[in-house]
CSV table of C-alpha atoms in Angstrom, one decimal:
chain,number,residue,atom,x,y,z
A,1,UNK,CA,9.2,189.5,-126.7
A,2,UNK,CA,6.3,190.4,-124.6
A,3,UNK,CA,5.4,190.0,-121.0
A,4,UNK,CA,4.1,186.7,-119.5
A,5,UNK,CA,3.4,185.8,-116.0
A,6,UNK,CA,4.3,182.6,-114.1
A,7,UNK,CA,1.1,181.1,-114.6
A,8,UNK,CA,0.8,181.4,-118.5
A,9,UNK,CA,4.1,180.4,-118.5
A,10,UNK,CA,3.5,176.8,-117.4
A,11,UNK,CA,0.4,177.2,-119.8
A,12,UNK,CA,3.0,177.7,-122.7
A,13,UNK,CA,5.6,174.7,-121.2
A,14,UNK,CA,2.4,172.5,-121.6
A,15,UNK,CA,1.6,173.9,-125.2
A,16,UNK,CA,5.3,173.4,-126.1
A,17,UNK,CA,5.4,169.7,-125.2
A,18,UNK,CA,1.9,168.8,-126.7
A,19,UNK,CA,2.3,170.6,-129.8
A,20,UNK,CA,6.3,168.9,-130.3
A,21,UNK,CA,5.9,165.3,-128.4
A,22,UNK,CA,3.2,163.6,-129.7
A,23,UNK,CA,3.9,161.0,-126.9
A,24,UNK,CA,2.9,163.6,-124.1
A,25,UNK,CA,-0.3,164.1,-123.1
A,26,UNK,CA,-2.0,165.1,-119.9
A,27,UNK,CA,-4.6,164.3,-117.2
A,28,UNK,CA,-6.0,165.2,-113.9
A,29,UNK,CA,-8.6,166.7,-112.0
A,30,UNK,CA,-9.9,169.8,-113.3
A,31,UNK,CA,-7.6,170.5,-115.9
A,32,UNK,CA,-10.5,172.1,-118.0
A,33,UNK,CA,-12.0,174.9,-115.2
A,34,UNK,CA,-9.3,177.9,-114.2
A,35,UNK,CA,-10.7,177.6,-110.6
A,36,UNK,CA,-8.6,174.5,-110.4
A,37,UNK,CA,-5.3,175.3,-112.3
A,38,UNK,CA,-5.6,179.3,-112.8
A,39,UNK,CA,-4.1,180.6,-116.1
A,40,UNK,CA,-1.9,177.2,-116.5
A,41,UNK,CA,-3.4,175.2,-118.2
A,42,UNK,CA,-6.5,177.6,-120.1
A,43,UNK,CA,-8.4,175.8,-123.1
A,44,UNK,CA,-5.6,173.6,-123.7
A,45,UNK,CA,-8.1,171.0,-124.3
A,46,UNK,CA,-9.5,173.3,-126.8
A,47,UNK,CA,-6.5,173.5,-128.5
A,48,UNK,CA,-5.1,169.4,-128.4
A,49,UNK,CA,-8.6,167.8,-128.1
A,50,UNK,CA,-10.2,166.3,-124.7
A,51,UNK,CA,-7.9,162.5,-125.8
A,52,UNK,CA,-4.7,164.4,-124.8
A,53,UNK,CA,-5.6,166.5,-121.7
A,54,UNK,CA,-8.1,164.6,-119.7
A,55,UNK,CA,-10.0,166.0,-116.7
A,56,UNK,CA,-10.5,162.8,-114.7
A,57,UNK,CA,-12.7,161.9,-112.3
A,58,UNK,CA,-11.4,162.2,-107.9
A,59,UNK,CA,-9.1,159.0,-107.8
A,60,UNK,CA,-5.3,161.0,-107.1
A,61,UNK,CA,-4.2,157.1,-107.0
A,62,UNK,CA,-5.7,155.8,-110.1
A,63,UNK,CA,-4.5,158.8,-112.2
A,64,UNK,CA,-1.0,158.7,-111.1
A,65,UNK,CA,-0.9,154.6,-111.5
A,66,UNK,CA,-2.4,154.8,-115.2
A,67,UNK,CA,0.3,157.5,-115.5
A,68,UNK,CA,3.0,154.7,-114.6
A,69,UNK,CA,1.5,152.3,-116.6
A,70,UNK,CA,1.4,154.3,-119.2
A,71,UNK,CA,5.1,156.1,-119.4
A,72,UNK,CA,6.3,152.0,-119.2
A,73,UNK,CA,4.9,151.8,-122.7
A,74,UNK,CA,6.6,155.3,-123.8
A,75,UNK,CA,4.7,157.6,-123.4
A,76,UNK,CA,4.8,160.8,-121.7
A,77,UNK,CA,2.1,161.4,-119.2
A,78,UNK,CA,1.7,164.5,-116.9
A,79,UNK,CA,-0.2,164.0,-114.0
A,80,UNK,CA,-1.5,167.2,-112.4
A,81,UNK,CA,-2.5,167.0,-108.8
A,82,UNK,CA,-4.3,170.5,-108.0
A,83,UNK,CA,-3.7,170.3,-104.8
A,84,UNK,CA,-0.7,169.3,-103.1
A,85,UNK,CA,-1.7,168.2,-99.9
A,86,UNK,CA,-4.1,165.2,-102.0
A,87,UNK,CA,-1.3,164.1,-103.8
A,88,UNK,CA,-0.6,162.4,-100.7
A,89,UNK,CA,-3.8,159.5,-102.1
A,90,UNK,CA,-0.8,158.7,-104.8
A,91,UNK,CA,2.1,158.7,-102.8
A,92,UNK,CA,2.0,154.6,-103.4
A,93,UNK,CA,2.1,154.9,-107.0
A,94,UNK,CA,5.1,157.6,-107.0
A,95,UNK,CA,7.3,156.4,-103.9
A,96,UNK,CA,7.0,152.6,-103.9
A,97,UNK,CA,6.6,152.0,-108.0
A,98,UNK,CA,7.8,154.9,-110.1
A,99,UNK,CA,10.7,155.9,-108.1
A,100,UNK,CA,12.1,152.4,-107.6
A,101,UNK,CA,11.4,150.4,-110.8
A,102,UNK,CA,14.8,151.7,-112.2
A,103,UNK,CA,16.7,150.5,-109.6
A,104,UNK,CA,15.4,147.0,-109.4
A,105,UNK,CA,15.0,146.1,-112.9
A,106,UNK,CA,18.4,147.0,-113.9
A,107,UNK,CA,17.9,150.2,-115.8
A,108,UNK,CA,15.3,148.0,-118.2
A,109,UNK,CA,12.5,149.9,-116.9
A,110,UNK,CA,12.4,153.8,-116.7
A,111,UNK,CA,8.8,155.1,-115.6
A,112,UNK,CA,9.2,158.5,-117.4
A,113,UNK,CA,6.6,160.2,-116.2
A,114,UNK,CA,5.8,163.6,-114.7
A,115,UNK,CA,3.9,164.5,-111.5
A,116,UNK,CA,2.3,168.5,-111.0
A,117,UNK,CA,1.7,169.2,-107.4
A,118,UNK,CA,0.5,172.7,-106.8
A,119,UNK,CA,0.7,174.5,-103.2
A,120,UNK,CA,-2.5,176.6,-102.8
A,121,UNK,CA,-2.4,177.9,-99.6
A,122,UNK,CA,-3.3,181.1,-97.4
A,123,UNK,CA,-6.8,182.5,-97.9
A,124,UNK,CA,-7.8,180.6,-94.4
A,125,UNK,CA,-8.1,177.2,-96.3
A,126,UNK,CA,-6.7,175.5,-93.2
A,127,UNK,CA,-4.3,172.5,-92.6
A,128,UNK,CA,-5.7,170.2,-94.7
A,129,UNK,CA,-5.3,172.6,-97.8
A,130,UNK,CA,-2.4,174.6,-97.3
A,131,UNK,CA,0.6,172.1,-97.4
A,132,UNK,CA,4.0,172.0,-98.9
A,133,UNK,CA,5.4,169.0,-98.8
A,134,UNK,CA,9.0,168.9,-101.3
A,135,UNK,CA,10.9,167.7,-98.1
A,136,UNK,CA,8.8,164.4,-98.0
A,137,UNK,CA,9.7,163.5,-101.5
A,138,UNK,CA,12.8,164.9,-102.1
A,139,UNK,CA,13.5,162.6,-99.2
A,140,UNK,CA,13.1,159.3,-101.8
A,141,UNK,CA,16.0,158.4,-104.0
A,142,UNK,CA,15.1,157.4,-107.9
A,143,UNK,CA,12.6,160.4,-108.0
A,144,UNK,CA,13.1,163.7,-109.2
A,145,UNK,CA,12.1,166.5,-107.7
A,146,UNK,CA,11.7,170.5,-109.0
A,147,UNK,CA,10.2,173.7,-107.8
A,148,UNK,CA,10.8,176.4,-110.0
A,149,UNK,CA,10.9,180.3,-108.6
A,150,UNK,CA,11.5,182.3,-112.2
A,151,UNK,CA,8.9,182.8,-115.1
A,152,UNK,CA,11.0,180.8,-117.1
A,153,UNK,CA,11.8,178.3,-115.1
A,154,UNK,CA,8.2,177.5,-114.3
A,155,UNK,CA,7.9,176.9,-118.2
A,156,UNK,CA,11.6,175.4,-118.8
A,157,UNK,CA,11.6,173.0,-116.3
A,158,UNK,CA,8.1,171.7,-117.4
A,159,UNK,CA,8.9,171.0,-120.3
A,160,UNK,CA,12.7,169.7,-119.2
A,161,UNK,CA,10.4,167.2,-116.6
A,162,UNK,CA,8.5,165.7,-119.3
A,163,UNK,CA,11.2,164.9,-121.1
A,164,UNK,CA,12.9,163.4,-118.7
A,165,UNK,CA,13.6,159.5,-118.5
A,166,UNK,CA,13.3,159.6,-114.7
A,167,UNK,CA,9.9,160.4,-113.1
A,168,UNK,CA,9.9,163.9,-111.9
A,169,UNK,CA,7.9,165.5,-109.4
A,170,UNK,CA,7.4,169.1,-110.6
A,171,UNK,CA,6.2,171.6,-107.8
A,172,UNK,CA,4.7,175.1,-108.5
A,173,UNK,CA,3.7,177.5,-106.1
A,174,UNK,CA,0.3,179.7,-106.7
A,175,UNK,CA,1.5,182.5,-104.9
A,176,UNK,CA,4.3,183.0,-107.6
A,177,UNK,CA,1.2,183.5,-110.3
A,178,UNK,CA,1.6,186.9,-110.6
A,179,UNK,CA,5.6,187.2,-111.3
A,180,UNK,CA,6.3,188.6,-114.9
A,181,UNK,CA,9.0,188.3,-117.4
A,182,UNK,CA,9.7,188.5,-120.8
A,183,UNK,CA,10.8,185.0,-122.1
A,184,UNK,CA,12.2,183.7,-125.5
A,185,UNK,CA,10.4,181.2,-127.9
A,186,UNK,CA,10.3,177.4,-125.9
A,187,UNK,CA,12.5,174.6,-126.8
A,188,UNK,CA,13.5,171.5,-125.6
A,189,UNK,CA,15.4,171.6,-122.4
A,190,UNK,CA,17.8,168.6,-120.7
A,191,UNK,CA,17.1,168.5,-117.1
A,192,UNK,CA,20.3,167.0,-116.2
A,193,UNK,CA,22.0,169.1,-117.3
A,194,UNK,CA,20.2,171.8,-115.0
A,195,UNK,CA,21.4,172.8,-111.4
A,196,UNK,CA,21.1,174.9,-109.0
A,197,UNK,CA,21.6,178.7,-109.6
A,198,UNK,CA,22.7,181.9,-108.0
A,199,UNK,CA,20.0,184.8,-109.1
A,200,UNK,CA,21.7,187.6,-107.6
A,201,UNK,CA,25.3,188.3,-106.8
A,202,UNK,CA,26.0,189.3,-103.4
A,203,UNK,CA,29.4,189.3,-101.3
A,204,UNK,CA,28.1,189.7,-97.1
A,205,UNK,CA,25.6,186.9,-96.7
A,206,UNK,CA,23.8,184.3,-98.6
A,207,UNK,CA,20.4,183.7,-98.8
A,208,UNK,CA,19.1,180.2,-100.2
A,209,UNK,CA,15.4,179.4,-101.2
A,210,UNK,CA,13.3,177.2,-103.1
A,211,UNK,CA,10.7,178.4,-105.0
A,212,UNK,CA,8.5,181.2,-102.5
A,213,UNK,CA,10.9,181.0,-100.1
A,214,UNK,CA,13.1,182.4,-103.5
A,215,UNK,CA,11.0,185.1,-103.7
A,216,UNK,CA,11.2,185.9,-99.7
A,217,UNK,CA,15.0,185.8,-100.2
A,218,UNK,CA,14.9,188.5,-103.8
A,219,UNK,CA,13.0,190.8,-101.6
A,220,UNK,CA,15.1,190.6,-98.3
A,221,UNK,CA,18.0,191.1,-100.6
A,222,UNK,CA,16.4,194.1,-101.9
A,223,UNK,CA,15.4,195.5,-98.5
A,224,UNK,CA,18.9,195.0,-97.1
A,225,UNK,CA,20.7,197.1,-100.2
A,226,UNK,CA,18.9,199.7,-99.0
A,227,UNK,CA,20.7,199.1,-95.8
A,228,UNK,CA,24.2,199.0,-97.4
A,229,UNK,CA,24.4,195.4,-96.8
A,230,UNK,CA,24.9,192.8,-100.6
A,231,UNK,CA,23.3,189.3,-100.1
A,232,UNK,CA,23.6,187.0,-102.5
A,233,UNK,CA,20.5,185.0,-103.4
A,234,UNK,CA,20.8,181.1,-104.2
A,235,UNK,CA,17.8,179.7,-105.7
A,236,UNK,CA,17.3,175.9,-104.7
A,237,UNK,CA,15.2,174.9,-108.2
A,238,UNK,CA,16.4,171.9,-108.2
A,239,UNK,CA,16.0,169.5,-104.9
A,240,UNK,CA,16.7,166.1,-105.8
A,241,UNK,CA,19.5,165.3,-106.7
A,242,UNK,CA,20.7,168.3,-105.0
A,243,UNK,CA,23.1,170.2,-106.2
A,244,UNK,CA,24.8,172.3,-103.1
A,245,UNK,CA,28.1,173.3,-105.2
A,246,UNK,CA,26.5,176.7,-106.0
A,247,UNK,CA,25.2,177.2,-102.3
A,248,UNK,CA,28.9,176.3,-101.0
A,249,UNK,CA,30.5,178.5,-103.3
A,250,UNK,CA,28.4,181.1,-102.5
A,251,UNK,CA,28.8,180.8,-98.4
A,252,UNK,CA,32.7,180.1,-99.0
A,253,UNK,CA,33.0,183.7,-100.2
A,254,UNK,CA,30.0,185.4,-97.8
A,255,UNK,CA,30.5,183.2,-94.2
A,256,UNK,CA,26.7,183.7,-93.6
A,257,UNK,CA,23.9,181.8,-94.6
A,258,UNK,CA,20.1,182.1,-94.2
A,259,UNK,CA,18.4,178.9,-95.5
A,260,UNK,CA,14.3,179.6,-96.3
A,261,UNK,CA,12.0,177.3,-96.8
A,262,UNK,CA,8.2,178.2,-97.2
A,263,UNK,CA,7.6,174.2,-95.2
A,264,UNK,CA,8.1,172.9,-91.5
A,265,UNK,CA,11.4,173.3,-89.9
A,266,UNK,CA,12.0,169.8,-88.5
A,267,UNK,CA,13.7,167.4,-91.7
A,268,UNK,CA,13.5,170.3,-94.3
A,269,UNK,CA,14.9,171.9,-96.9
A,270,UNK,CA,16.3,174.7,-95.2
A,271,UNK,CA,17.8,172.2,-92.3
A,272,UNK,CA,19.2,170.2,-95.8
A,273,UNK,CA,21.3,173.5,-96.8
A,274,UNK,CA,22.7,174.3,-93.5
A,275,UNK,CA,24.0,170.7,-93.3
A,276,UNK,CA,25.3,170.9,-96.7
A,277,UNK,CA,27.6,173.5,-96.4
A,278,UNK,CA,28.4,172.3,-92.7
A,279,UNK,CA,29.5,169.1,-93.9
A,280,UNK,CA,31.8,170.6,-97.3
A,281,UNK,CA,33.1,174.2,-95.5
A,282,UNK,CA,35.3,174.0,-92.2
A,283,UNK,CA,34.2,175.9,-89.1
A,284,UNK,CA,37.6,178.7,-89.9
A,285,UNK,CA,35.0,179.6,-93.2
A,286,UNK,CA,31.8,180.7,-91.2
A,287,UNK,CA,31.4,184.3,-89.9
A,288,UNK,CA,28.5,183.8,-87.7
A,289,UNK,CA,26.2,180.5,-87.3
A,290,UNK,CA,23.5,179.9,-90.1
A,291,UNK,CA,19.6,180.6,-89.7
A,292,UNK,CA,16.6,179.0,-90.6
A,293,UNK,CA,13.7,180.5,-91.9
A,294,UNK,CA,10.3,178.6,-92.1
A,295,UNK,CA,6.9,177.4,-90.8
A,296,UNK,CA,6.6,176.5,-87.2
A,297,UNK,CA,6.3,173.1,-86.9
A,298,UNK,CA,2.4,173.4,-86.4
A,299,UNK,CA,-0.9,172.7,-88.5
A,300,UNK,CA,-1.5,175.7,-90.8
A,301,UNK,CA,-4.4,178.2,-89.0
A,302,UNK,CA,-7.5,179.0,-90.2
A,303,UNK,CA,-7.5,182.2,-89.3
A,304,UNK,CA,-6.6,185.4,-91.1
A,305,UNK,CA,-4.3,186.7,-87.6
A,306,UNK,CA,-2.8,183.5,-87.3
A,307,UNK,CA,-2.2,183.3,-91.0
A,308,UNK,CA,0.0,186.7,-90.9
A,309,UNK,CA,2.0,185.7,-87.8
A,310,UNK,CA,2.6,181.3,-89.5
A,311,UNK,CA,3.9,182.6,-92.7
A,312,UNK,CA,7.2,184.0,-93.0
A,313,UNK,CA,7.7,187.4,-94.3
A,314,UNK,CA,10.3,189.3,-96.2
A,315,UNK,CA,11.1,191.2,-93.1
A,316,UNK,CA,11.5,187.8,-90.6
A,317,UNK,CA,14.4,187.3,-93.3
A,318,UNK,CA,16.2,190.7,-93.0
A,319,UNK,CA,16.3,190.6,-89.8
A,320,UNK,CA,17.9,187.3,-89.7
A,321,UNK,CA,20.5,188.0,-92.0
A,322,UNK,CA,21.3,191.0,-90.1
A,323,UNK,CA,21.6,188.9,-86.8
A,324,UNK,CA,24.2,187.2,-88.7
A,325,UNK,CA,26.2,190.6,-89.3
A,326,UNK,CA,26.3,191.8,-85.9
């Protein structure tokens, strides 16, 4: 096996699907230019023909309702939304139709589709291009919703998405582009049958992400080893439906918790652990009250400074998982 990075990885889930499901095919804005999509999705149009990954003109609404058209008559569409914070133009199409036909059509209906949204922020882009928003969706019963934090899973749950019967909102983060790993061949992969996962064994405080706040959680763990203290890391890959057993386990046995989330405080993911593991672990389990790490509740800045000081670091996470030792 050989080296691949996030981004080709996602390029090889897409590769997998198209090459093994003739049903799937995909479309979007972009999808043929790397500025868009980075290394994800390179010359796959070369590869399946323009008919099965279609670079579409600017309608985020009119992609995403052909999509759920479409997956009503079997097929398999992905729509790929470049950036996250204009997926909000199809939030009709995914909220008020995909997500609730299954419900009130008895199970006779089952929009099976998939939905990319990619955060691409930092780099001064400002508020209007630098938002990540998995807490407004995994807010919305009937939908799923995914943000994978490992190489693999950036390909794996791709392709597990697709294949879905539920629509799926996967979420991938271009600041994880870079990660490497060796992964084995693709194959098909059941996303019900996925959950939540613990990435790094730990036994004095837990630390819980999704997706880059994942990452900020690996690398606090790493810094605090070197400070004799063993976190456990929780990776949140999965949002809706959530699956907390892992995260409760894992607090049961530490007493500490650090919830990140690389979104706004107020209604998020992070403020979703906490109350999680409130509700299932009596007050006797905790060792010290839980932290929050995430945005301030504020626009994202334009600015460089301000950037550095509204993103939340490695080191804001070590130091509060050490607040929760003393």
């Amino acid at each position: 096996m050989s080296a691949t990075n996030y981004g080709k990885a996602i390029r090889e889930g897409f590769a997998h699907l198209l090459a093994n499901h003739p049903d799937v095919f995909v479309m979007g804005q972009g999808l043929w230019s790397p500025w868009y999509v980075g290394s994800s999705m390179t010359e796959l149009e070369k590869e399946f023909g323009k008919e099965r990954v279609i670079d579409t003109p600017v309608s985020e609404w009119a992609c995403t309702s052909a999509a759920v058209g479409a997956s009503l008559y079997g097929k398999r569409p992905i729509v790929v939304h470049p950036r996250m914070d204009f997926m909000i133009f199809a939030t009709d199409s995914l909220v008020n139709q995909a997500a609730k036909w299954s419900h009130m059509l008895g199970g006779q209906a089952n929009p099976g589709l998939t939905v990319r949204g990619i955060i691409n922020r930092g780099g001064e882009q400002g508020a209007q291009h630098s938002q990540s928003l998995q807490s407004w969706y995994a807010h919305v019963p009937g939908l799923r919703v995914v943000m994978p934090y490992t190489v693999a899973d950036a390909r794996d749950l791709l392709i597990a998405a697709t294949l879905s019967p539920d629509p799926v909102l996967y979420i991938d983060d271009r600041w994880l582009y870079g990660q490497e790993a060796e992964l084995p061949a693709a194959v098909d992969v059941d996303l019900a049958a996925l959950g939540n996962q613990v990435l790094r064994e730990g036994s004095d405080v837990t630390l819980a992400g999704c997706s880059w706040g994942t990452e900020l959680a690996i690398g606090a763990a790493d810094a605090l080893a070197g400070q004799g203290v063993s976190a456990e890391v929780v990776d949140l890959r999965i949002l809706n439906p959530l699956d907390a057993e892992p995260l409760i386990l894992s607090v049961e046995k530490t007493g500490r918790l650090v919830a990140v989330d690389a979104s706004w405080r107020t209604c998020g993911v992070a403020g979703e652990a906490v109350a999680r593991v409130s509700e299932a672990l009596e007050p006797s389990a905790w060792k010290a009250r839980p932290r929050r790490i995430t945005l301030p509740d504020a626009p994202a800045p334009s600015s460089k400074v301000l950037e550095d000081i509204y993103y939340p670091s490695v080191e804001d996470v070590v130091d509060a998982a050490r607040s929760t030792l003393s």
